[in-house]
Amino acid sequence: MTKSRNAFTPLLLAGTLAAAIMPGWAQSNQADRVREAAAVLDEIMAAPDKAVPQSVLDNAEAIAVFPSTLKAGLLIGGQRGRGIISVRDRSHLHWSPPAFLTLTGGSIGPQIGGQAVDVVLVVMNRRGLENLLQNQFKIGGEASAAAGPVGRDAEASTDIQLRAQIVSYSRSRGLFAGISLKGSAIRQDQDSNQTFYGNRLRTRDIVLDGKAPPPQSGVDVARWQSALEKYAPAK
C-alpha cells in the first residue's frame, strides 16, 4: 500500500502542476495570436505597392487577420486558421478589443503540398458585419466576398465598393494578393475568448457591446489597436 502511495504521489503533483500552468499557457497562445496579427498588418502595410488600398481601409467596418493559416492539399485541399477581429467605432473614435475567430474551408483543383499563409479580411459594410457576428457563416453564402485590390494608393473598384460585403487577401512567402475564400466558414472562438478575457463571450459581446474585461496581456491588445488606428483611423 505504501509503495502504491509513493508511486501515486509524483503523478498527483504533476497533475496539480499541469492544472496550474495550463490557464497561463493557453492565454499565452491567445496573446501570441493578437501579437502576430498586429505584426502581419504592419508588414503588409509596409509595402505600398502591395498593401491594402487606403480606399478599402477608409470604408472598413471591421478588419480580421488570420496569421499563418495552414493550407494543404492533394487535388482536394483545405485550410484552417485562427485569427482575431476588431470593429471600428466611429462614434467613439476607437477600434474595439479583439474577438477570436476560426477560419476553415476547402478547395478543389490541381494542387499539392502545403503552406502557411496570412489571411486578411476587410468587412466593408454593416450587413457583412452582422453576418460575420453570427455563430458561424459561409463566405459566399450569407456574405458576398471578393478578392481585394492591391496597392496602397489603388482605388477599390465600384463593384467591390457597392456589392462585396467582405474583401479578402492572402500573403505567402512575401507575395500579397487578393484571394477568393468562397465556401470558407468563419466561426466564433468562444473558448479562446474565455481563455483571454476570463468570460465565455460571443464575438458581439466584445466588438459591439463592450462587455470584455481588460485581459492580462493588455500590451498586445494595445499594439493591435494601435496598428489598426495607424492604417485605418477610426475618426
mmCIF file of C-alpha atoms in Angstrom:
data_model
loop_
_atom_site.group_PDB
_atom_site.id
_atom_site.type_symbol
_atom_site.label_atom_id
_atom_site.label_comp_id
_atom_site.label_asym_id
_atom_site.label_seq_id
_atom_site.Cartn_x
_atom_site.Cartn_y
_atom_site.Cartn_z
ATOM 1 C CA MET A 1 0.000 0.000 0.000
ATOM 2 C CA THR A 2 2.853 2.351 0.897
ATOM 3 C CA LYS A 3 4.560 1.646 -2.422
ATOM 4 C CA SER A 4 1.338 2.436 -4.280
ATOM 5 C CA ARG A 5 1.025 5.724 -2.447
ATOM 6 C CA ASN A 6 4.638 6.603 -3.151
ATOM 7 C CA ALA A 7 4.148 5.876 -6.846
ATOM 8 C CA PHE A 8 0.938 7.879 -6.985
ATOM 9 C CA THR A 9 2.357 10.991 -5.304
ATOM 10 C CA PRO A 10 4.528 12.170 -8.262
ATOM 11 C CA LEU A 11 1.585 11.698 -10.615
ATOM 12 C CA LEU A 12 -0.657 13.750 -8.344
ATOM 13 C CA LEU A 13 1.944 16.512 -8.106
ATOM 14 C CA ALA A 14 2.425 16.506 -11.880
ATOM 15 C CA GLY A 15 -1.320 16.747 -12.435
ATOM 16 C CA THR A 16 -1.643 19.610 -9.958
ATOM 17 C CA LEU A 17 1.261 21.461 -11.569
ATOM 18 C CA ALA A 18 -0.213 20.994 -15.056
ATOM 19 C CA ALA A 19 -3.598 22.288 -13.897
ATOM 20 C CA ALA A 20 -1.918 25.385 -12.507
ATOM 21 C CA ILE A 21 0.161 26.020 -15.625
ATOM 22 C CA MET A 22 -2.436 25.316 -18.327
ATOM 23 C CA PRO A 23 -4.559 28.514 -17.988
ATOM 24 C CA GLY A 24 -1.497 30.755 -18.276
ATOM 25 C CA TRP A 25 -0.105 28.727 -21.165
ATOM 26 C CA ALA A 26 -3.426 28.881 -23.031
ATOM 27 C CA GLN A 27 -3.722 32.628 -22.505
ATOM 28 C CA SER A 28 -0.175 32.998 -23.792
ATOM 29 C CA ASN A 29 -1.300 31.298 -27.012
ATOM 30 C CA GLN A 30 -4.095 33.838 -27.460
ATOM 31 C CA ALA A 31 -1.721 36.717 -26.725
ATOM 32 C CA ASP A 32 0.638 35.339 -29.370
ATOM 33 C CA ARG A 33 -2.224 35.371 -31.862
ATOM 34 C CA VAL A 34 -3.004 39.026 -31.131
ATOM 35 C CA ARG A 35 0.672 39.956 -31.380
ATOM 36 C CA GLU A 36 1.130 38.055 -34.656
ATOM 37 C CA ALA A 37 -1.965 39.660 -36.191
ATOM 38 C CA ALA A 38 -0.578 43.133 -35.463
ATOM 39 C CA ALA A 39 2.778 42.133 -36.963
ATOM 40 C CA VAL A 40 1.085 40.803 -40.134
ATOM 41 C CA LEU A 41 -0.795 44.074 -40.596
ATOM 42 C CA ASP A 42 2.372 46.120 -40.086
ATOM 43 C CA GLU A 43 4.372 44.019 -42.535
ATOM 44 C CA ILE A 44 1.713 44.089 -45.251
ATOM 45 C CA MET A 45 1.185 47.832 -44.994
ATOM 46 C CA ALA A 46 4.946 48.467 -45.063
ATOM 47 C CA ALA A 47 4.961 47.669 -48.810
ATOM 48 C CA PRO A 48 2.977 50.481 -50.506
ATOM 49 C CA ASP A 49 2.912 48.735 -53.882
ATOM 50 C CA LYS A 50 1.384 45.584 -52.385
ATOM 51 C CA ALA A 51 -0.624 46.857 -49.419
ATOM 52 C CA VAL A 52 -4.376 47.004 -48.826
ATOM 53 C CA PRO A 53 -5.599 50.150 -50.654
ATOM 54 C CA GLN A 54 -6.353 53.126 -48.454
ATOM 55 C CA SER A 55 -9.748 53.437 -50.139
ATOM 56 C CA VAL A 56 -10.640 49.985 -48.802
ATOM 57 C CA LEU A 57 -9.374 50.700 -45.287
ATOM 58 C CA ASP A 58 -11.179 54.047 -45.093
ATOM 59 C CA ASN A 59 -14.521 52.290 -45.606
ATOM 60 C CA ALA A 60 -13.854 49.258 -43.416
ATOM 61 C CA GLU A 61 -16.417 48.351 -40.773
ATOM 62 C CA ALA A 62 -14.134 45.668 -39.360
ATOM 63 C CA ILE A 63 -10.775 44.026 -40.002
ATOM 64 C CA ALA A 64 -9.848 40.404 -39.282
ATOM 65 C CA VAL A 65 -6.389 38.850 -39.538
ATOM 66 C CA PHE A 66 -5.613 35.125 -39.502
ATOM 67 C CA PRO A 67 -1.842 34.676 -39.140
ATOM 68 C CA SER A 68 -0.209 31.536 -40.536
ATOM 69 C CA THR A 69 -3.355 29.874 -41.816
ATOM 70 C CA LEU A 70 -2.419 26.358 -42.912
ATOM 71 C CA LYS A 71 -3.281 25.379 -46.482
ATOM 72 C CA ALA A 72 -2.740 21.820 -47.641
ATOM 73 C CA GLY A 73 -3.982 19.686 -50.483
ATOM 74 C CA LEU A 74 -3.598 16.899 -52.968
ATOM 75 C CA LEU A 75 -6.236 17.650 -55.637
ATOM 76 C CA ILE A 76 -8.713 18.338 -52.821
ATOM 77 C CA GLY A 77 -7.422 20.985 -50.468
ATOM 78 C CA GLY A 78 -8.374 22.587 -47.224
ATOM 79 C CA GLN A 79 -7.383 25.380 -44.886
ATOM 80 C CA ARG A 80 -7.555 26.026 -41.191
ATOM 81 C CA GLY A 81 -6.698 29.202 -39.359
ATOM 82 C CA ARG A 82 -7.204 31.064 -36.115
ATOM 83 C CA GLY A 83 -7.400 34.821 -36.007
ATOM 84 C CA ILE A 84 -8.890 37.921 -34.455
ATOM 85 C CA ILE A 85 -11.292 40.679 -35.467
ATOM 86 C CA SER A 86 -11.947 44.237 -34.306
ATOM 87 C CA VAL A 87 -14.747 46.606 -35.285
ATOM 88 C CA ARG A 88 -14.381 50.322 -35.967
ATOM 89 C CA ASP A 89 -16.444 52.530 -33.659
ATOM 90 C CA ARG A 90 -16.642 55.884 -35.415
ATOM 91 C CA SER A 91 -18.849 57.451 -32.757
ATOM 92 C CA HIS A 92 -16.261 56.899 -30.002
ATOM 93 C CA LEU A 93 -13.252 57.130 -32.341
ATOM 94 C CA HIS A 94 -11.613 53.834 -31.497
ATOM 95 C CA TRP A 95 -11.276 50.204 -32.576
ATOM 96 C CA SER A 96 -12.814 47.525 -30.397
ATOM 97 C CA PRO A 97 -10.772 44.967 -28.465
ATOM 98 C CA PRO A 98 -10.155 41.800 -30.489
ATOM 99 C CA ALA A 99 -12.501 38.816 -30.543
ATOM 100 C CA PHE A 100 -11.211 35.409 -31.589
ATOM 101 C CA LEU A 101 -12.346 33.527 -34.711
ATOM 102 C CA THR A 102 -11.575 30.364 -36.634
ATOM 103 C CA LEU A 103 -11.452 30.038 -40.422
ATOM 104 C CA THR A 104 -11.992 26.745 -42.230
ATOM 105 C CA GLY A 105 -12.532 25.990 -45.883
ATOM 106 C CA GLY A 106 -11.901 23.700 -48.785
ATOM 107 C CA SER A 107 -10.921 23.972 -52.404
ATOM 108 C CA ILE A 108 -10.734 21.649 -55.387
ATOM 109 C CA GLY A 109 -8.134 21.935 -58.104
ATOM 110 C CA PRO A 110 -4.643 20.949 -59.259
ATOM 111 C CA GLN A 111 -2.744 21.440 -56.030
ATOM 112 C CA ILE A 112 -0.240 19.530 -53.975
ATOM 113 C CA GLY A 113 1.704 20.163 -50.805
ATOM 114 C CA GLY A 114 1.017 22.679 -48.077
ATOM 115 C CA GLN A 115 1.974 26.122 -46.904
ATOM 116 C CA ALA A 116 1.166 28.666 -44.232
ATOM 117 C CA VAL A 117 -0.407 31.910 -45.422
ATOM 118 C CA ASP A 118 -1.610 35.045 -43.694
ATOM 119 C CA VAL A 119 -5.243 35.893 -44.434
ATOM 120 C CA VAL A 120 -6.726 39.380 -44.068
ATOM 121 C CA LEU A 121 -10.461 40.065 -44.291
ATOM 122 C CA VAL A 122 -11.848 43.592 -44.559
ATOM 123 C CA VAL A 123 -15.566 43.847 -43.797
ATOM 124 C CA MET A 124 -16.926 46.642 -45.971
ATOM 125 C CA ASN A 125 -20.433 47.286 -44.644
ATOM 126 C CA ARG A 126 -22.800 46.733 -41.746
ATOM 127 C CA ARG A 127 -24.610 43.851 -43.411
ATOM 128 C CA GLY A 128 -21.349 41.981 -43.808
ATOM 129 C CA LEU A 129 -20.535 42.634 -40.166
ATOM 130 C CA GLU A 130 -23.913 41.369 -38.968
ATOM 131 C CA ASN A 131 -23.410 38.190 -40.992
ATOM 132 C CA LEU A 132 -19.982 37.675 -39.528
ATOM 133 C CA LEU A 133 -21.281 38.148 -35.981
ATOM 134 C CA GLN A 134 -23.414 35.038 -36.301
ATOM 135 C CA ASN A 135 -22.111 31.905 -34.594
ATOM 136 C CA GLN A 136 -20.871 30.713 -37.975
ATOM 137 C CA PHE A 137 -21.366 31.664 -41.599
ATOM 138 C CA LYS A 138 -20.028 30.750 -45.000
ATOM 139 C CA ILE A 139 -18.334 33.300 -47.213
ATOM 140 C CA GLY A 140 -20.205 33.380 -50.498
ATOM 141 C CA GLY A 141 -23.340 32.075 -48.807
ATOM 142 C CA GLU A 142 -24.676 34.533 -46.257
ATOM 143 C CA ALA A 143 -21.969 37.067 -47.150
ATOM 144 C CA SER A 144 -20.737 38.036 -50.594
ATOM 145 C CA ALA A 145 -16.979 38.348 -50.866
ATOM 146 C CA ALA A 146 -14.397 39.318 -53.442
ATOM 147 C CA ALA A 147 -10.639 39.156 -53.855
ATOM 148 C CA GLY A 148 -9.415 42.560 -52.777
ATOM 149 C CA PRO A 149 -7.493 45.015 -54.959
ATOM 150 C CA VAL A 150 -3.822 45.505 -54.086
ATOM 151 C CA GLY A 151 -1.698 48.650 -53.851
ATOM 152 C CA ARG A 152 -1.775 51.264 -51.099
ATOM 153 C CA ASP A 153 -2.844 54.023 -53.494
ATOM 154 C CA ALA A 154 -5.104 51.870 -55.675
ATOM 155 C CA GLU A 155 -8.804 52.624 -55.790
ATOM 156 C CA ALA A 156 -11.235 49.842 -54.969
ATOM 157 C CA SER A 157 -13.407 49.030 -57.944
ATOM 158 C CA THR A 158 -17.019 50.195 -57.981
ATOM 159 C CA ASP A 159 -18.155 46.577 -57.956
ATOM 160 C CA ILE A 160 -16.238 45.832 -54.779
ATOM 161 C CA GLN A 161 -17.351 49.014 -53.057
ATOM 162 C CA LEU A 162 -21.036 48.526 -53.859
ATOM 163 C CA ARG A 163 -21.503 44.758 -53.747
ATOM 164 C CA ALA A 164 -18.900 42.897 -51.742
ATOM 165 C CA GLN A 165 -19.529 42.641 -48.033
ATOM 166 C CA ILE A 166 -16.020 41.335 -47.459
ATOM 167 C CA VAL A 167 -12.789 41.747 -49.431
ATOM 168 C CA SER A 168 -10.101 39.166 -48.795
ATOM 169 C CA TYR A 169 -6.345 38.951 -49.130
ATOM 170 C CA SER A 170 -3.599 36.419 -48.556
ATOM 171 C CA ARG A 171 0.169 36.607 -48.173
ATOM 172 C CA SER A 172 2.505 33.699 -48.793
ATOM 173 C CA ARG A 173 6.305 33.761 -48.993
ATOM 174 C CA GLY A 174 6.339 37.501 -49.428
ATOM 175 C CA LEU A 175 3.617 37.570 -52.078
ATOM 176 C CA PHE A 176 0.460 39.517 -51.235
ATOM 177 C CA ALA A 177 -2.683 39.442 -53.352
ATOM 178 C CA GLY A 178 -6.455 39.294 -53.279
ATOM 179 C CA ILE A 179 -7.837 35.813 -52.727
ATOM 180 C CA SER A 180 -11.241 34.200 -53.148
ATOM 181 C CA LEU A 181 -12.428 32.447 -49.995
ATOM 182 C CA LYS A 182 -15.836 31.387 -51.297
ATOM 183 C CA GLY A 183 -17.114 28.447 -49.303
ATOM 184 C CA SER A 184 -14.875 29.107 -46.316
ATOM 185 C CA ALA A 185 -16.570 29.174 -42.922
ATOM 186 C CA ILE A 186 -15.891 31.590 -40.083
ATOM 187 C CA ARG A 187 -16.867 30.671 -36.537
ATOM 188 C CA GLN A 188 -16.724 32.370 -33.189
ATOM 189 C CA ASP A 189 -13.943 31.020 -30.983
ATOM 190 C CA GLN A 190 -15.582 31.323 -27.596
ATOM 191 C CA ASP A 191 -13.042 29.009 -25.976
ATOM 192 C CA SER A 192 -10.278 31.459 -26.846
ATOM 193 C CA ASN A 193 -12.438 34.412 -25.785
ATOM 194 C CA GLN A 194 -12.924 32.766 -22.406
ATOM 195 C CA THR A 195 -9.222 31.993 -22.014
ATOM 196 C CA PHE A 196 -8.184 35.522 -22.960
ATOM 197 C CA TYR A 197 -10.853 37.555 -21.158
ATOM 198 C CA GLY A 198 -11.905 35.192 -18.385
ATOM 199 C CA ASN A 199 -15.540 35.086 -19.586
ATOM 200 C CA ARG A 200 -17.206 32.974 -22.259
ATOM 201 C CA LEU A 201 -18.071 35.885 -24.535
ATOM 202 C CA ARG A 202 -19.579 35.966 -28.010
ATOM 203 C CA THR A 203 -17.944 37.998 -30.761
ATOM 204 C CA ARG A 204 -20.739 40.587 -30.497
ATOM 205 C CA ASP A 205 -20.211 40.937 -26.748
ATOM 206 C CA ILE A 206 -16.618 42.014 -27.349
ATOM 207 C CA VAL A 207 -16.637 44.057 -30.551
ATOM 208 C CA LEU A 208 -20.016 45.824 -30.247
ATOM 209 C CA ASP A 209 -21.355 45.611 -26.700
ATOM 210 C CA GLY A 210 -18.151 46.434 -24.792
ATOM 211 C CA LYS A 211 -18.514 43.526 -22.362
ATOM 212 C CA ALA A 212 -14.893 42.364 -22.489
ATOM 213 C CA PRO A 213 -12.937 42.975 -19.271
ATOM 214 C CA PRO A 214 -9.297 44.046 -19.590
ATOM 215 C CA PRO A 215 -7.146 40.982 -20.412
ATOM 216 C CA GLN A 216 -3.836 40.265 -18.684
ATOM 217 C CA SER A 217 -1.992 40.863 -21.966
ATOM 218 C CA GLY A 218 -3.235 44.423 -22.413
ATOM 219 C CA VAL A 219 0.028 45.439 -24.092
ATOM 220 C CA ASP A 220 -0.657 43.113 -27.018
ATOM 221 C CA VAL A 221 -4.214 44.407 -27.393
ATOM 222 C CA ALA A 222 -2.914 47.983 -27.364
ATOM 223 C CA ARG A 223 -0.399 47.134 -30.089
ATOM 224 C CA TRP A 224 -3.129 45.586 -32.265
ATOM 225 C CA GLN A 225 -5.438 48.579 -31.802
ATOM 226 C CA SER A 226 -2.549 50.951 -32.488
ATOM 227 C CA ALA A 227 -1.827 49.194 -35.793
ATOM 228 C CA LEU A 228 -5.481 49.480 -36.798
ATOM 229 C CA GLU A 229 -5.564 53.152 -35.867
ATOM 230 C CA LYS A 230 -2.374 53.797 -37.821
ATOM 231 C CA TYR A 231 -3.679 52.388 -41.103
ATOM 232 C CA ALA A 232 -7.434 52.890 -40.696
ATOM 233 C CA PRO A 233 -8.157 55.735 -38.256
ATOM 234 C CA ALA A 234 -11.491 55.405 -36.502
ATOM 235 C CA LYS A 235 -12.316 59.085 -36.999
#
